[in-house]
mmCIF file of C-alpha atoms and ligand atoms in Angstrom:
data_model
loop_
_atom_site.group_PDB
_atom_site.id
_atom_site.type_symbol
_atom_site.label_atom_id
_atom_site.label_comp_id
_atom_site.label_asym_id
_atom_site.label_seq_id
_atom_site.Cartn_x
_atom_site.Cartn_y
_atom_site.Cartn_z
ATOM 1 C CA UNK A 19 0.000 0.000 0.000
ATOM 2 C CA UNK A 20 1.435 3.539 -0.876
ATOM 3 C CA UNK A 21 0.115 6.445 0.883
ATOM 4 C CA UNK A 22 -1.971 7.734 -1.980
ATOM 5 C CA UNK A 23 -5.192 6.298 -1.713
ATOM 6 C CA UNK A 24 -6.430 4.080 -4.612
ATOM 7 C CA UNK A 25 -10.025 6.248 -4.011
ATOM 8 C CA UNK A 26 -11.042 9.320 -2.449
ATOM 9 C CA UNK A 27 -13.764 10.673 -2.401
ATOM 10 C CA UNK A 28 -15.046 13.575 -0.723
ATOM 11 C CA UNK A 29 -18.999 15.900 -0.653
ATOM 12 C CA UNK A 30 -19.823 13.604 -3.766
ATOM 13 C CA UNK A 31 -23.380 14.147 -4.647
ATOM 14 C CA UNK A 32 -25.671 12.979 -7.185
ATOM 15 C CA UNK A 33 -28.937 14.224 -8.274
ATOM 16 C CA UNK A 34 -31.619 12.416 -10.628
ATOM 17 C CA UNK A 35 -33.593 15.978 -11.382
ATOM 18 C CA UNK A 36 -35.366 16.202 -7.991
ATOM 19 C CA UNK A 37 -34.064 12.833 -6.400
ATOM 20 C CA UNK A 38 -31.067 13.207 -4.008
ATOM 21 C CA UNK A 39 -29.301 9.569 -4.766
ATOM 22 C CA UNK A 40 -25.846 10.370 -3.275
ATOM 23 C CA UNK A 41 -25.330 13.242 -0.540
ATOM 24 C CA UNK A 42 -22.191 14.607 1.127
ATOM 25 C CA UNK A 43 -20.445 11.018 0.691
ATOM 26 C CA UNK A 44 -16.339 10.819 1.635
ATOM 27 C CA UNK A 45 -14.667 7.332 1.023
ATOM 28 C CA UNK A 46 -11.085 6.725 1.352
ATOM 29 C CA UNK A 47 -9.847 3.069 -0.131
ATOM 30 C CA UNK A 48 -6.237 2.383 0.196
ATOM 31 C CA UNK A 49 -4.082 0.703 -2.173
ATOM 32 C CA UNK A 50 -4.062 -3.011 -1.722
ATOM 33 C CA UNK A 51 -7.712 -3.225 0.253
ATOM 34 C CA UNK A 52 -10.259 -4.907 -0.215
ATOM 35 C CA UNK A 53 -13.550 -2.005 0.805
ATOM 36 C CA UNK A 54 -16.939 -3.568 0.336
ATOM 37 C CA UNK A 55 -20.244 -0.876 0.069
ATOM 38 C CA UNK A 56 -23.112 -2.195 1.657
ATOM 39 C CA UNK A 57 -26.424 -0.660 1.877
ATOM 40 C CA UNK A 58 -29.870 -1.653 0.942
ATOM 41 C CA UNK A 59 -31.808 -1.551 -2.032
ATOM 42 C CA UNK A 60 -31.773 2.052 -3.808
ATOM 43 C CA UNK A 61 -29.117 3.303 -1.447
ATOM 44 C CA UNK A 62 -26.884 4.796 -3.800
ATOM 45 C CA UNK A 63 -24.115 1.869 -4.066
ATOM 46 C CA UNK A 64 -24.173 1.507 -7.626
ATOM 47 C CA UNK A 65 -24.649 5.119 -8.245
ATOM 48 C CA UNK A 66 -21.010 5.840 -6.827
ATOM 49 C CA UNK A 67 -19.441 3.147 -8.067
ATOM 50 C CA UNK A 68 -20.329 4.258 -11.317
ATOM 51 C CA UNK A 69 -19.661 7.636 -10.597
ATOM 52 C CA UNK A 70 -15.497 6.067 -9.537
ATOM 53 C CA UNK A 71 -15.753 3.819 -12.793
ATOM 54 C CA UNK A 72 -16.077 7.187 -15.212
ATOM 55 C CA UNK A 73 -19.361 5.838 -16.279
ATOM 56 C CA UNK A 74 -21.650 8.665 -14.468
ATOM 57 C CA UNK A 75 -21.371 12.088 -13.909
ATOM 58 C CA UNK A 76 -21.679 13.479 -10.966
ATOM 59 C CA UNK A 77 -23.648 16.938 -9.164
ATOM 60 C CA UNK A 78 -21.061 17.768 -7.217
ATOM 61 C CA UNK A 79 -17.556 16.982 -4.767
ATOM 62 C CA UNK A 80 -13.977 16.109 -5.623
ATOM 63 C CA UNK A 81 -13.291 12.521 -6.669
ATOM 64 C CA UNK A 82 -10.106 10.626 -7.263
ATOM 65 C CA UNK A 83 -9.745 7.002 -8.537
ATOM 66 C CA UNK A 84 -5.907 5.706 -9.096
ATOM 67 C CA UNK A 85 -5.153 9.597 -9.244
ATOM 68 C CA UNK A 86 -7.461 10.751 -12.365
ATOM 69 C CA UNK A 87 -10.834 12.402 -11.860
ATOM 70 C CA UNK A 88 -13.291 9.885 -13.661
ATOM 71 C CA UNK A 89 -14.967 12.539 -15.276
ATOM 72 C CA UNK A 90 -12.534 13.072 -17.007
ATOM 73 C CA UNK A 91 -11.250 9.467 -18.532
ATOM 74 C CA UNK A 92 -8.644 8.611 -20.588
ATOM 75 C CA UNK A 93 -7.804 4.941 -22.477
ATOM 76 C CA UNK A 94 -4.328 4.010 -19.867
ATOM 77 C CA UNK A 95 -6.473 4.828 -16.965
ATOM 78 C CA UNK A 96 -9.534 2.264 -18.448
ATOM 79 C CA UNK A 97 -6.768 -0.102 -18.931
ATOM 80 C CA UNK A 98 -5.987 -0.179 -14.857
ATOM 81 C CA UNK A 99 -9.223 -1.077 -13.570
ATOM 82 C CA UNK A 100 -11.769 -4.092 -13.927
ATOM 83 C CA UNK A 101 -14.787 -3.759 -14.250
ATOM 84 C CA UNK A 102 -17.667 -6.641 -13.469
ATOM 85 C CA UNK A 103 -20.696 -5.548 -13.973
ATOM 86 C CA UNK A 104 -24.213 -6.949 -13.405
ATOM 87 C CA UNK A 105 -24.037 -9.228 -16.574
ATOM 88 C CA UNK A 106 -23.486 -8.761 -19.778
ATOM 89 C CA UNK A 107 -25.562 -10.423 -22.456
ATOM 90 C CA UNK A 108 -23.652 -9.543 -25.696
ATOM 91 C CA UNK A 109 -21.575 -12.759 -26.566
ATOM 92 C CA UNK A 110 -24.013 -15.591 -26.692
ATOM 93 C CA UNK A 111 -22.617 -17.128 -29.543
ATOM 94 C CA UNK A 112 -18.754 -16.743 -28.976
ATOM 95 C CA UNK A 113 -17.229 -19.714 -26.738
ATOM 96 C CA UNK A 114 -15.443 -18.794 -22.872
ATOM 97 C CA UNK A 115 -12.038 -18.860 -24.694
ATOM 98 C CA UNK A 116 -13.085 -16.550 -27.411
ATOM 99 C CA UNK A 117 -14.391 -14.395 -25.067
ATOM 100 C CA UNK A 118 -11.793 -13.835 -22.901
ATOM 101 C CA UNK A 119 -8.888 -13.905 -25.173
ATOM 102 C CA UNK A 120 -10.907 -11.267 -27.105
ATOM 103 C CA UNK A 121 -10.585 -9.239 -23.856
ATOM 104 C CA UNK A 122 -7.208 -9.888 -23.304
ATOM 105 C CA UNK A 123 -6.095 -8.230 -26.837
ATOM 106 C CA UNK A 124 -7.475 -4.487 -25.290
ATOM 107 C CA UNK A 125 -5.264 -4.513 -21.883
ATOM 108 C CA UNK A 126 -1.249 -3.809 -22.536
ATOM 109 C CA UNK A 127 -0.015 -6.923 -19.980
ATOM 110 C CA UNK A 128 -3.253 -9.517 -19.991
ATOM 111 C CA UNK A 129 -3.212 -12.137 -18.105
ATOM 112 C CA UNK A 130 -3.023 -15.568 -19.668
ATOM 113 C CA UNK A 131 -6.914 -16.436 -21.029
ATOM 114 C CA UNK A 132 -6.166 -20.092 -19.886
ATOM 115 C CA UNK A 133 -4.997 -19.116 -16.666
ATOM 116 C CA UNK A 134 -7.767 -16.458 -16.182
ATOM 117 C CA UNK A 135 -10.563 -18.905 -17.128
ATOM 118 C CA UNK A 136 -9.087 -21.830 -14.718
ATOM 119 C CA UNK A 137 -8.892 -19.581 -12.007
ATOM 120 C CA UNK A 138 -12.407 -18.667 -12.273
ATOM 121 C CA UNK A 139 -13.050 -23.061 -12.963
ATOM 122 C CA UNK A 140 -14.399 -22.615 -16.450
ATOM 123 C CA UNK A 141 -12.195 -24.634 -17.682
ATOM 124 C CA UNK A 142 -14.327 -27.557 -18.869
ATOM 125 C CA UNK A 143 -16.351 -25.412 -20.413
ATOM 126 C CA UNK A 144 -13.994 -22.840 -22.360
ATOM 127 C CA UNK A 145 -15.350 -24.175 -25.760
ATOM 128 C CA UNK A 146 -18.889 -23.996 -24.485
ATOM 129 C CA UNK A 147 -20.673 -21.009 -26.499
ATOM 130 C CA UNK A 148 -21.475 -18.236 -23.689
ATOM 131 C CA UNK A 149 -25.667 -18.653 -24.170
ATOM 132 C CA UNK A 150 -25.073 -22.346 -22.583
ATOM 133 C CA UNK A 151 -23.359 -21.245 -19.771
ATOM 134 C CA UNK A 152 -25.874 -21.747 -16.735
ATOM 135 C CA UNK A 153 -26.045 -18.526 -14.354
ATOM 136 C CA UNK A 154 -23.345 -18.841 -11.426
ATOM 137 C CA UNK A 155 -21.132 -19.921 -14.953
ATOM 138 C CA UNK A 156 -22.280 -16.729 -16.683
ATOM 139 C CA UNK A 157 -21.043 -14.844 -13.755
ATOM 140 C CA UNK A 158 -17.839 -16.696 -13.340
ATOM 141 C CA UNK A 159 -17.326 -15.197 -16.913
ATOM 142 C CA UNK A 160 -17.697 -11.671 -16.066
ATOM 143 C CA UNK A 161 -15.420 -12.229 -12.918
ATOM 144 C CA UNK A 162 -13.305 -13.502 -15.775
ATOM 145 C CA UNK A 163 -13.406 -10.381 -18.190
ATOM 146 C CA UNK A 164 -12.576 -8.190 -15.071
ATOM 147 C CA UNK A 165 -9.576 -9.896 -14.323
ATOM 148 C CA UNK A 166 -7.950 -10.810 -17.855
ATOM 149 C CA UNK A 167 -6.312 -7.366 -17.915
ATOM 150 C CA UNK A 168 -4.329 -7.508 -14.699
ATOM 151 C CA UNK A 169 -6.558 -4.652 -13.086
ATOM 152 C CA UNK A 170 -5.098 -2.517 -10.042
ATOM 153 C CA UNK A 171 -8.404 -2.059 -8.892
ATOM 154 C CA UNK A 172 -11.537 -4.093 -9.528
ATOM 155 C CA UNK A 173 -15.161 -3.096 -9.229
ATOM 156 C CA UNK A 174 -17.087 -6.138 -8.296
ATOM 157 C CA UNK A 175 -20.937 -5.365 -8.310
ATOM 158 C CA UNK A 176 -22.875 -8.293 -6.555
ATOM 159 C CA UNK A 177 -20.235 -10.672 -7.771
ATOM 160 C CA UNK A 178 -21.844 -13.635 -6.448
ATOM 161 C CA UNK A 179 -25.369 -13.209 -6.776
ATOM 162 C CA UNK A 180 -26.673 -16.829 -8.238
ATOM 163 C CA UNK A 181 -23.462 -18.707 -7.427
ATOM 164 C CA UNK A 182 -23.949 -22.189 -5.492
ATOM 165 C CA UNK A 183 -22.008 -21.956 -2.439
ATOM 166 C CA UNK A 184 -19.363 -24.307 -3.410
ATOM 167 C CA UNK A 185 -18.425 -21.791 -6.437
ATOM 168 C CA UNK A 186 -18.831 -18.924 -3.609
ATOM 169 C CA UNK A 187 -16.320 -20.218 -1.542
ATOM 170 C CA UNK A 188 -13.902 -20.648 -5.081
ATOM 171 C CA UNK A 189 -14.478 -17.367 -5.879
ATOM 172 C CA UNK A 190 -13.658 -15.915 -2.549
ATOM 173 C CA UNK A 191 -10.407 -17.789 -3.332
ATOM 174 C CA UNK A 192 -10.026 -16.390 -6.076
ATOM 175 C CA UNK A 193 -10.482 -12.807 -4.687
ATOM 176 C CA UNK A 194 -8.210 -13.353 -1.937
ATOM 177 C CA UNK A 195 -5.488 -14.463 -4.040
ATOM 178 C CA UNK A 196 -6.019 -11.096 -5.945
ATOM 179 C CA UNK A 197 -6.132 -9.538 -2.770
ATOM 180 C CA UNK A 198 -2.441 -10.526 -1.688
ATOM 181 C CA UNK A 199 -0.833 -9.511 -5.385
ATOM 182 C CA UNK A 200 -2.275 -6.410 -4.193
ATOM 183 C CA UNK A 201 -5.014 -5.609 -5.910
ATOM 184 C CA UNK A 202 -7.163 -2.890 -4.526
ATOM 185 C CA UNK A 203 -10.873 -3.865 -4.566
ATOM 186 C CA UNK A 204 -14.085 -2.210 -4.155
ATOM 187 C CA UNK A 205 -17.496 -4.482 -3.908
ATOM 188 C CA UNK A 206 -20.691 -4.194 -3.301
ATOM 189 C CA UNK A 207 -22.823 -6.970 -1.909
ATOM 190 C CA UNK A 208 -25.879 -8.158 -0.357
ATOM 191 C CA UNK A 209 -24.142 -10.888 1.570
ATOM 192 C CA UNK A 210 -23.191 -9.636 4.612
ATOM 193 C CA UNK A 211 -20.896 -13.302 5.162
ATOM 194 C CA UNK A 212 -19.275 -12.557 1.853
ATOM 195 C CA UNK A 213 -18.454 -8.923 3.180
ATOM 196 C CA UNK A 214 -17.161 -10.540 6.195
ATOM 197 C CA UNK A 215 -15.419 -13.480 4.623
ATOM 198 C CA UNK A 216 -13.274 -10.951 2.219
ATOM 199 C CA UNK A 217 -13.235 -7.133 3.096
ATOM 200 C CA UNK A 218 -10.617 -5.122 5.191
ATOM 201 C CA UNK A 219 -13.273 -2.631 5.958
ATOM 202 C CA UNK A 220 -16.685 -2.139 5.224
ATOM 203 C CA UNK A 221 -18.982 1.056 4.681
ATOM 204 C CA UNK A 222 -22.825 1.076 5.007
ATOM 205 C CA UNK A 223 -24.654 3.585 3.104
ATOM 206 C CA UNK A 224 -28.066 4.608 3.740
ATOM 207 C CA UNK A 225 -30.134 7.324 1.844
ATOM 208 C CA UNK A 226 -27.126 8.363 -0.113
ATOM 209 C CA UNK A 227 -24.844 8.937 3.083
ATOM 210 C CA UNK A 228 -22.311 7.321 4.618
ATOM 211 C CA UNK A 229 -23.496 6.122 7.602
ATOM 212 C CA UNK A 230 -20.118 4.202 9.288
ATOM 213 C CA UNK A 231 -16.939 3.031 7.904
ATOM 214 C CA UNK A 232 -15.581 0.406 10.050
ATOM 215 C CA UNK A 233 -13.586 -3.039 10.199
ATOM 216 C CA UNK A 234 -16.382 -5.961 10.143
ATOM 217 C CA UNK A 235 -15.197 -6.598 13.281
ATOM 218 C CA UNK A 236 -15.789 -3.479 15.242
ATOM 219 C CA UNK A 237 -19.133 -1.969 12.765
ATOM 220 C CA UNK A 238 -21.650 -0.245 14.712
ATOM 221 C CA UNK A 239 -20.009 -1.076 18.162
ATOM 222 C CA UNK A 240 -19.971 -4.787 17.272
ATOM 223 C CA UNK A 241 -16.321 -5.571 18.838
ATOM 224 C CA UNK A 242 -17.795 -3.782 22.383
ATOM 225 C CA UNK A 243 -21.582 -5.246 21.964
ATOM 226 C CA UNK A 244 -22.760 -7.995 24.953
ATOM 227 C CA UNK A 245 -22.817 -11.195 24.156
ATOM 228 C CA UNK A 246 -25.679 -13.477 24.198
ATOM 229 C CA UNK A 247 -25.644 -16.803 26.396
ATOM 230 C CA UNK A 248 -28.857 -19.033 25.671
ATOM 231 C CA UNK A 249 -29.754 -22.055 27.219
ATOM 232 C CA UNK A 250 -32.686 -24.736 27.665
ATOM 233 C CA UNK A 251 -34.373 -23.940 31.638
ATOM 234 C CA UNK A 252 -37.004 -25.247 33.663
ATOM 235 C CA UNK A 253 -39.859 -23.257 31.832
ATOM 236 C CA UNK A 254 -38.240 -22.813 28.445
ATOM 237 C CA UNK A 255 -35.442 -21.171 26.404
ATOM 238 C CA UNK A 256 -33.822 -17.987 28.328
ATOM 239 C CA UNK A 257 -31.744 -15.604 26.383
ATOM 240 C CA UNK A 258 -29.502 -13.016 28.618
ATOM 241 C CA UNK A 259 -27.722 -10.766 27.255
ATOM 242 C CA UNK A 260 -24.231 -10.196 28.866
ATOM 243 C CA UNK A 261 -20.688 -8.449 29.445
ATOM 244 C CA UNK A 262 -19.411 -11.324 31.153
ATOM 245 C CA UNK A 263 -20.094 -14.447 29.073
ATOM 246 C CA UNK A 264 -17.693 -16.927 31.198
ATOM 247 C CA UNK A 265 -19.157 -15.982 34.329
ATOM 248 C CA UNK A 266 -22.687 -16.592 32.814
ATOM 249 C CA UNK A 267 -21.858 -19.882 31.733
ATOM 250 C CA UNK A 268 -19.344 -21.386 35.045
ATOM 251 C CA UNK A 269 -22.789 -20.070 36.945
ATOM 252 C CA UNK A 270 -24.831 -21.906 35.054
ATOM 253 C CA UNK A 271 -23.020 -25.177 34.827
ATOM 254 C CA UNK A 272 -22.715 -24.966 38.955
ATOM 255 C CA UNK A 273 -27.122 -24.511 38.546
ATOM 256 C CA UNK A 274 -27.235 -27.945 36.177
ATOM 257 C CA UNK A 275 -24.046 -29.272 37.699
ATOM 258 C CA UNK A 276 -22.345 -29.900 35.230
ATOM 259 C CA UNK A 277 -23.635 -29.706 30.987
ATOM 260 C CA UNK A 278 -25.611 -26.784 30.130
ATOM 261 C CA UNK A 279 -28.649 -27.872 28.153
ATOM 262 C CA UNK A 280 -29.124 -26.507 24.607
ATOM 263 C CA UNK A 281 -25.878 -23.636 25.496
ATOM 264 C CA UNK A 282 -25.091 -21.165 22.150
ATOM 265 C CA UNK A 283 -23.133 -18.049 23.312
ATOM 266 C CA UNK A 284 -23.075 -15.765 20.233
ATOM 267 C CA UNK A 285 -21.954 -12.461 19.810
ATOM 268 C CA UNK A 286 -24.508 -9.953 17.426
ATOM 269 C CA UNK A 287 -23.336 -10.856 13.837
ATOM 270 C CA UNK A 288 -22.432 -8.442 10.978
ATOM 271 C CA UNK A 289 -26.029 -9.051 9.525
ATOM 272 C CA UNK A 290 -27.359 -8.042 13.407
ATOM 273 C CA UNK A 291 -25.131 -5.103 13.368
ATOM 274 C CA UNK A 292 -25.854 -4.120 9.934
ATOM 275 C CA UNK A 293 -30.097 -4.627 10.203
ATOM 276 C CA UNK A 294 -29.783 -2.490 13.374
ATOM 277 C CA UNK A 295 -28.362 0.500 11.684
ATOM 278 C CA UNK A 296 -30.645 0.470 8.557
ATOM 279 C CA UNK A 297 -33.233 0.816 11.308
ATOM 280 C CA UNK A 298 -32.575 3.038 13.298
ATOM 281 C CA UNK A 299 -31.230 5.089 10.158
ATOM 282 C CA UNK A 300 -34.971 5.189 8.336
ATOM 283 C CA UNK A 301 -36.657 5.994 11.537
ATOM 284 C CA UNK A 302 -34.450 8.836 11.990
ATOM 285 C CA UNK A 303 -34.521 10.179 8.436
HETATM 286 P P1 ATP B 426 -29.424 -1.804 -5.284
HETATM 287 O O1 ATP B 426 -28.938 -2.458 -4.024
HETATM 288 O O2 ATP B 426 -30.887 -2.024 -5.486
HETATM 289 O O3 ATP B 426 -28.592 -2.109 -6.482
HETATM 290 P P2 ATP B 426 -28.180 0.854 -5.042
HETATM 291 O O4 ATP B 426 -27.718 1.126 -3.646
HETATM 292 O O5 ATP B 426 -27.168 0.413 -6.014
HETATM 293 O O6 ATP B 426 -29.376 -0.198 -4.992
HETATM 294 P P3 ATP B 426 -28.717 3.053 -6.840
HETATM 295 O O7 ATP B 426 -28.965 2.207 -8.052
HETATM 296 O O8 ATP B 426 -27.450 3.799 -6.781
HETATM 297 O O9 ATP B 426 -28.899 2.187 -5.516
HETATM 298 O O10 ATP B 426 -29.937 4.071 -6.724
HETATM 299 C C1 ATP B 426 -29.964 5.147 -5.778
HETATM 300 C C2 ATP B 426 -31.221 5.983 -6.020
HETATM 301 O O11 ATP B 426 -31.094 6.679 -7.264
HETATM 302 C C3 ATP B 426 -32.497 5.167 -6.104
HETATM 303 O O12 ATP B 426 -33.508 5.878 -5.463
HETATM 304 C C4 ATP B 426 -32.759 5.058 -7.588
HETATM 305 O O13 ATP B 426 -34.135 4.970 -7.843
HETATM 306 C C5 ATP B 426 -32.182 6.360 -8.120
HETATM 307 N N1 ATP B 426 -31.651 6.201 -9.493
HETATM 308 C C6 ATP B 426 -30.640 5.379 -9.879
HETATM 309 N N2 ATP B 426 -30.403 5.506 -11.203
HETATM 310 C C7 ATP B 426 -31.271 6.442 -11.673
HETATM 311 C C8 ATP B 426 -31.526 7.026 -12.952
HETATM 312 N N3 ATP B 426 -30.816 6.684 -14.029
HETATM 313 N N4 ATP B 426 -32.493 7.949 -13.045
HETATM 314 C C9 ATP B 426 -33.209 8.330 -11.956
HETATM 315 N N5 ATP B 426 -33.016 7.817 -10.715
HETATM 316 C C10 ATP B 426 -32.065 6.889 -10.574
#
């Protein structure tokens, strides 16, 4: 990581005539992260990331992606980043390896087709024509044309959506490995797992804003929140919610000398976390 952030972003707005999509947003994504937007529907995710990709204008703020201003674009800076966008539909009759070699020929140091389209295990199917490709294949594609041109920084938008978890956990692989050549990467995802499983930080926007940048870990208070010991009693399940966990539960096992029945301690999870502040961030809007 260099000192120069990959993004930053700061005051970006974005107006659809009346509509306020984006409002007053900063974002700062260092070289060699891995930053995943989350938010919920119609929050304004894609809107900036297409407003960092050169492919919207924006109302208003100062914004900086690998040192150019995307509204202005040029060809070399194009050539850095990878782009994988929500499907593409245009080469239904051109096989994987046609695709992606086809690709390959606009970047100045590709990577190797083969190599690209193993690593995203299309292998057995790089003479398949891309309109027989089944969905979570389809998408393994465009994972595929993001990479082929050895981006610094990737744009993943929903990467996973319709992959079986087996080809989940491959791509997360696969992301990670890009991850430690350095690539910086920004994506956006419903999954709050896959956020967990693969981002250095995350940042939830709501209404256009920023509400909290944070490590998974430590979002919305998480690393500090009380943990919550469950077990089976007397009259039913009891749930208390607790600073000190070990206490709760050497207590307990002195009550049922001994095993605890039906015992989970569980701190709140990123989705908890995450649900909480959507919440409390429409009743306050
Ligand atoms: P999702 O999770 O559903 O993909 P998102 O967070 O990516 O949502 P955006 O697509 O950025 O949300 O939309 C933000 C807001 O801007 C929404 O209210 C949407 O209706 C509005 N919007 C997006 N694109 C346009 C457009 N081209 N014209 C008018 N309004 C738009």
């Amino acid at each position: 990581m260099t000192d120069q952030p990959a993004i930053r972003v700061r005051g970006l707005r974005k107006s659809y005539g009346s509509q306020v999509a984006v409002e007053d947003l900063d974002l700062d994504v260092a070289r060699g992260e891995c930053f995943a937007l989350l938010g919920p529907n119609g929050a304004g995710k894609t809107t900036t990331v297409e407003i960092l990709e050169g492919y919207r204008p924006r109302s208003g703020g100062e914004v900086s992606v690998l040192g150019v201003d995307p509204a202005k674009p040029n060809r070399d800076w194009r050539a850095r980043m990878g782009i994988v966008l929500q499907g593409t539909g245009e080469f239904e009759t051109v096989t994987v390896r046609e695709i992606v070699s086809h690709f390959a020929r606009y970047y100045p140091a590709p990577r190797d087709p083969e190599e690209v389209i193993a690593a995203v295990g299309l292998t057995g199917k790089a003479t398949a024509r891309a309109a027989a490709l089944s969905g979570g294949q389809r998408r393994r594609l465009d994972v595929a044309l993001g990479i082929v041109g050895r981006p610094e920084l990737l744009f993943l938008d929903e990467p996973t959506t319709g992959f079986d978890p087996e080809a989940r956990q491959e791509f997360w692989e696969l992301i990670r490995g890009l991850s430690a050549e350095g690539t910086t990467i920004l994506l956006t995802t419903h999954y709050l797992y896959e956020a967990e499983a693969l981002a250095n930080r995350v940042g939830v926007i709501a209404k256009g804003r920023m509400l909290e940048v944070a490590t998974p870990a430590s979002l919305g208070g998480r690393a500090e929140a009380a943990t919550l010991v469950g077990w089976d009693g007397p009259s039913g399940r009891e749930i208390l919610s607790t600073d000190t966990p070990t206490a709760q539960v050497v207590k307990l096992s002195e009550q049922f000398g001994g095993e605890i029945p039906g015992l989970t301690v569980a701190r709140p999870t990123l989705e908890d976390t995450y649900l909480e502040m959507i919440s409390k961030a429409e009743v306050t809007a």
